[in-house]
CSV table of C-alpha atoms in Angstrom, one decimal:
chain,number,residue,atom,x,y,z
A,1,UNK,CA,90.6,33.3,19.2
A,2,UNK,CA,89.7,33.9,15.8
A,3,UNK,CA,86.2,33.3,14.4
A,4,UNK,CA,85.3,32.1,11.2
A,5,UNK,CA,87.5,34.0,8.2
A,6,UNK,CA,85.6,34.1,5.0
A,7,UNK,CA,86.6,36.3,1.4
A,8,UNK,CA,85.9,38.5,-0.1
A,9,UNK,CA,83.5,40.3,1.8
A,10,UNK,CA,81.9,42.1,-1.3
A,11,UNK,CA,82.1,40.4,-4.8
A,12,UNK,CA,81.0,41.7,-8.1
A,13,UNK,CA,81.0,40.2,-11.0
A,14,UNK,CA,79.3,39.9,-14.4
A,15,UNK,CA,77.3,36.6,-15.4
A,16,UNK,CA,78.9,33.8,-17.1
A,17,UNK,CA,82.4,34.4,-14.5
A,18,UNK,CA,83.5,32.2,-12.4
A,19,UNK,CA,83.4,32.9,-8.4
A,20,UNK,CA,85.3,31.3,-5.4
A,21,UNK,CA,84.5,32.3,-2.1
A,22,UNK,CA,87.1,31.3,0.5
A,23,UNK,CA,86.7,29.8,4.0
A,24,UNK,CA,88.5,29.4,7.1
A,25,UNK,CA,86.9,27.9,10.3
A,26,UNK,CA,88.1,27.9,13.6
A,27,UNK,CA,91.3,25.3,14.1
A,28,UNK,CA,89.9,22.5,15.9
A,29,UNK,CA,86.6,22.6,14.4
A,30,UNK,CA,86.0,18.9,12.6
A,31,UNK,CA,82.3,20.4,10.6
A,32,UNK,CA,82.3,23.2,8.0
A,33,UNK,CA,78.8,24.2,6.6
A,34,UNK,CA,78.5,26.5,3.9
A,35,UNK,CA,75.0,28.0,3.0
A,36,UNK,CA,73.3,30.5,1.4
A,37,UNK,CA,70.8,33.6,2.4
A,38,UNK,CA,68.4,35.1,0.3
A,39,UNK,CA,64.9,37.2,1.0
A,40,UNK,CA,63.0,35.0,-0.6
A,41,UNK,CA,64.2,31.8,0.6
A,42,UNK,CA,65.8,32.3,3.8
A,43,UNK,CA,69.1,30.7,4.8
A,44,UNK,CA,69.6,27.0,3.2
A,45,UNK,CA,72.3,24.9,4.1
A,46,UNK,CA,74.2,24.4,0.5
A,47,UNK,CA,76.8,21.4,1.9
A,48,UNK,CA,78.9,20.5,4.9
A,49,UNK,CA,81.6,18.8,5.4
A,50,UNK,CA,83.3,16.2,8.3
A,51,UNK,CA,86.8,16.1,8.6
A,52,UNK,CA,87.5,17.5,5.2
A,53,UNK,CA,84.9,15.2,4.0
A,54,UNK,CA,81.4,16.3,2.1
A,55,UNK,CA,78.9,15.0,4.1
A,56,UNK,CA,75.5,15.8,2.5
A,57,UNK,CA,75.2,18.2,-0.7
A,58,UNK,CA,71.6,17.9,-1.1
A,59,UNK,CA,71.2,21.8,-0.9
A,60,UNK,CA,73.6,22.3,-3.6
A,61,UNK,CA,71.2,23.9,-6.2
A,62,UNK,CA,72.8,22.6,-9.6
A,63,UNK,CA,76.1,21.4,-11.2
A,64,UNK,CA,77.5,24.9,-11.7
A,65,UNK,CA,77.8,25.0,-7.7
A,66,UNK,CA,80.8,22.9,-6.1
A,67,UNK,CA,82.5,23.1,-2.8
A,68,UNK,CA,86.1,21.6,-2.0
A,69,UNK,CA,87.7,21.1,1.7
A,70,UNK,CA,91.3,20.4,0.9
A,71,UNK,CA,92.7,20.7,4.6
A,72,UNK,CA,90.9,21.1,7.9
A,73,UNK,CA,91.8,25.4,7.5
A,74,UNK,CA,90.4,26.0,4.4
A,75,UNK,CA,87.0,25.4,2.4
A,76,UNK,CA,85.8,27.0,-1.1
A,77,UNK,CA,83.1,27.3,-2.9
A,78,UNK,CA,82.7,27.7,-6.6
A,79,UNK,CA,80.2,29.0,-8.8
A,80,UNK,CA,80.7,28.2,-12.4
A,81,UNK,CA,79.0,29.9,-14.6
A,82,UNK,CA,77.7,32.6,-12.7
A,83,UNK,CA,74.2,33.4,-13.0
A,84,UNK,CA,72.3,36.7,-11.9
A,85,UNK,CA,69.9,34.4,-9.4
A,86,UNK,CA,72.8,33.4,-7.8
A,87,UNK,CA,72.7,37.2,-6.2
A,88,UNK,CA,72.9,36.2,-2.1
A,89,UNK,CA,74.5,36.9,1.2
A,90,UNK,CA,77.1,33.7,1.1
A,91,UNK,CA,77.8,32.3,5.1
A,92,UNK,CA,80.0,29.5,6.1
A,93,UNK,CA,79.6,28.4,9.9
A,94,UNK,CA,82.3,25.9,11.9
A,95,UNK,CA,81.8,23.7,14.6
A,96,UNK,CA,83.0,21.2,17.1
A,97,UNK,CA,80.8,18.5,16.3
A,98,UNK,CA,76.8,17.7,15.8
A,99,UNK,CA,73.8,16.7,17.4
A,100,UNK,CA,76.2,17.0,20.3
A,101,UNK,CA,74.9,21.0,21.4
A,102,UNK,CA,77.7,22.2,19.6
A,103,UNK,CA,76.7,26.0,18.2
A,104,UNK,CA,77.9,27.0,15.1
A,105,UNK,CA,79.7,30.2,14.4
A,106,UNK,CA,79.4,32.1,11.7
A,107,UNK,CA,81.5,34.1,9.1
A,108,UNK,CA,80.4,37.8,8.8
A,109,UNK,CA,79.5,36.2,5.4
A,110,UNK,CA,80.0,36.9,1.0
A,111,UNK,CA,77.4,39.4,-0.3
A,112,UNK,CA,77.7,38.3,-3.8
A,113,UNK,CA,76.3,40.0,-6.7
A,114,UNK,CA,76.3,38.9,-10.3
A,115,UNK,CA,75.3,41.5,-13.1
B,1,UNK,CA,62.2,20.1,6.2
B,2,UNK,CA,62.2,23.7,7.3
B,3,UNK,CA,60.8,24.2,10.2
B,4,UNK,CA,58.4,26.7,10.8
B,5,UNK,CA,58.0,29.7,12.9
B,6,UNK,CA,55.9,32.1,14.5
B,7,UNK,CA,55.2,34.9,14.1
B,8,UNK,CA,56.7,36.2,11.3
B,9,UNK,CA,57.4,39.5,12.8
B,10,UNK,CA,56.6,41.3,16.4
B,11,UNK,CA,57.0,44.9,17.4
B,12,UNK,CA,57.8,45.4,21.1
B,13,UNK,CA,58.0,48.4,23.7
B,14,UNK,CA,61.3,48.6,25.4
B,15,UNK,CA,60.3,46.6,28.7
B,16,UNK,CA,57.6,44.1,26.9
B,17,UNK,CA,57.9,40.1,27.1
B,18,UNK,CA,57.7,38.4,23.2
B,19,UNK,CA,57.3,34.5,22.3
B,20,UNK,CA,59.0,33.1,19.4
B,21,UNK,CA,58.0,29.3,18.4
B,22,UNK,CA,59.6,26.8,16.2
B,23,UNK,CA,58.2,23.9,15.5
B,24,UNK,CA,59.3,20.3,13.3
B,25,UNK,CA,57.4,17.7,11.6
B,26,UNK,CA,60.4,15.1,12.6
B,27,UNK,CA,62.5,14.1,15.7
B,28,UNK,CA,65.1,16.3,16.2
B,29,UNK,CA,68.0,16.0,17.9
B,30,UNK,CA,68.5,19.3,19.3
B,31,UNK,CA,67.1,22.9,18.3
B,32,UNK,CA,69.5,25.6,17.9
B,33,UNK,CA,68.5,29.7,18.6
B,34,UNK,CA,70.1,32.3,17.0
B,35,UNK,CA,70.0,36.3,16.2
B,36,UNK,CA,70.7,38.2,13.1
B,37,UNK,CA,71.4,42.2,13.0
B,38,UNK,CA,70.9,43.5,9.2
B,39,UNK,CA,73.5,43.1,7.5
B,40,UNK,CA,75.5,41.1,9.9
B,41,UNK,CA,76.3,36.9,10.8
B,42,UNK,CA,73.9,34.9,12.4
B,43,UNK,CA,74.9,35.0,16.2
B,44,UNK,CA,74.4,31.9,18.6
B,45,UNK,CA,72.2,32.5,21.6
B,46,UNK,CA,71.8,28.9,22.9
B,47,UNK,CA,70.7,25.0,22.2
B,48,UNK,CA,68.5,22.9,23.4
B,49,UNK,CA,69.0,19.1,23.3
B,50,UNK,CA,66.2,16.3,23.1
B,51,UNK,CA,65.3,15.8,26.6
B,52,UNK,CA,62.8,18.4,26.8
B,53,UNK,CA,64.9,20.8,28.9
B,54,UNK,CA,64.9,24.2,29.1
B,55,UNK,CA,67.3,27.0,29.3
B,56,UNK,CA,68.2,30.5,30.1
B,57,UNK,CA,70.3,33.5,29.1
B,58,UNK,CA,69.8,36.4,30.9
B,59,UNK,CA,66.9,37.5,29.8
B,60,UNK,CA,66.5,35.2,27.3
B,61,UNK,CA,65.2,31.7,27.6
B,62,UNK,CA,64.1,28.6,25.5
B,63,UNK,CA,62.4,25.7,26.0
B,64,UNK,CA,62.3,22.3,23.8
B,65,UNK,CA,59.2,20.0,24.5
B,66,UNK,CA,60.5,16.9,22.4
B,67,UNK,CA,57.2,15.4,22.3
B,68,UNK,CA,55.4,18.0,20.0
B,69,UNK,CA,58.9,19.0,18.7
B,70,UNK,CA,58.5,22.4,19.4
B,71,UNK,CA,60.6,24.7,20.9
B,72,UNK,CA,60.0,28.4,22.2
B,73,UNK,CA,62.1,31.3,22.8
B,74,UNK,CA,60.7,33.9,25.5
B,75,UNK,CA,62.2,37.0,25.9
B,76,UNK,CA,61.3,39.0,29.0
B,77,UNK,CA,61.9,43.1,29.7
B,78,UNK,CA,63.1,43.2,26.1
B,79,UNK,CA,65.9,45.5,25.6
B,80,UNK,CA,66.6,48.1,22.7
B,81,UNK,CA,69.8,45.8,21.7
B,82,UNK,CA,67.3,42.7,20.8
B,83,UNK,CA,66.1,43.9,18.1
B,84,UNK,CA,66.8,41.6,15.1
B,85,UNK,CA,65.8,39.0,12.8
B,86,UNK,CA,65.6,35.6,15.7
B,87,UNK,CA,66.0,31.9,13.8
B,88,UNK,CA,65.6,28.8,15.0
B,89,UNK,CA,67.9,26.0,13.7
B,90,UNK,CA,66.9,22.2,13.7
B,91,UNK,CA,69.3,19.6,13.8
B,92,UNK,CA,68.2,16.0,13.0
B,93,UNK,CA,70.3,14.7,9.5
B,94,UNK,CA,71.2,18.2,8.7
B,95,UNK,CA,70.7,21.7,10.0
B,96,UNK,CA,67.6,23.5,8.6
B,97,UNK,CA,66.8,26.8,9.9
B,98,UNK,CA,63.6,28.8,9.8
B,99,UNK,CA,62.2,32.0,7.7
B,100,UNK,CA,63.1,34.0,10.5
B,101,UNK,CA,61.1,36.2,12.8
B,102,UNK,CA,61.7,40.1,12.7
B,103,UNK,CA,61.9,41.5,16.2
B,104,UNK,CA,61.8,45.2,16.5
B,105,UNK,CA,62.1,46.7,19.9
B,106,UNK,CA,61.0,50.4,20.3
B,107,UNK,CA,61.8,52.9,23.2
């Protein structure tokens, strides 16, 4: 079966742009996570979604960052206007369900750089 | 709330045990173990649900005592191939994961 699809793998881009990263979790998986790994603060859940619906975007850091689930195959998130602290290793995980010992799997993940 | 976890890094001989803990100021329902290789995705080694159980994989093994709400990940006869970064993922309203504890295994 195929694991979680994520792109672009490598993305960069010069601040003030606009970036969407793409996601595709496994069919049949009802919770999309997106979130976000950096040295410095480790790897912070951003926002996830249940059923296509956002569930809790607390860790969404400010208005420029916004995440959309239009279907249960695909999930994006945007980041508009870039800045250069935004640098990070981007992940999106799917799963069959929570607090239920359902692992997430993870995408091999959007290093994303901004100049 | 993060939780936190211990230590922050561990150097091993091929064929040493280590102890990884992980521990939460709330309730959780279930803690969630997983291994990162630089530059790769977070891979899932196993969960444990409130209930204080334990489990094992291989060589690898957890344990979740839901009264302290603390969980520990023993690794026994480590291998080369467990080398990596080890987190520990708490589930209660959302999924929070630790800093991460660097595991280096040497021959």
């Amino acid at each position: 079966d195929a694991g979680v699809i994520q792109s672009p793998r490598h993305e960069v881009t010069e601040m003030g742009q606009e970036v969407t990263l793409r996601c595709k979790p496994i069919s049949g998986h009802d919770y999309l996570f997106w979130y976000r790994q950096t040295m410095m603060r480790g790897l912070e859940l951003l926002i996830y979604f249940n059923n296509n619906v956002p569930i809790d975007d607390s860790g969404m850091p400010e208005d420029r960052f916004s995440a959309k689930m239009p279907n249960a195959s695909f999930s994006t998130l945007k980041i508009q206007p870039s800045e250069p602290r935004d640098s990070a290793v981007y992940f999106c995980a799917s799963s069959g369900g929570r607090g239920l010992g359902q692992p997430q799997h993870f995408g091999d993940g959007t290093r994303l750089s901004i100049l | 709330q993060q939780p936190v976890q211990s230590p922050q890094a561990v150097i091993l001989r091929e064929g040493e045990d280590a102890v990884i803990n992980c521990s939460s100021s709330k309730a959780l329902y279930s803690v969630h173990w997983y291994r990162q290789k630089h530059g790769e995705a977070p891979i899932f080694l196993m969960i444990l649900l409130k209930g204080g159980e334990q489990k094992g994989h291989d060589k690898i093994s957890a344990s979740f005592n839901e009264k302290k709400q603390q969980s520990s990940l023993y690794l026994t006869a480590s291998q080369l191939s467990y080398s990596g970064t080890y987190f520990c993922g708490t589930e209660r309203d959302d999924m929070r994961f630790g800093a991460g504890t660097r595991l280096t295994v040497k021959p």
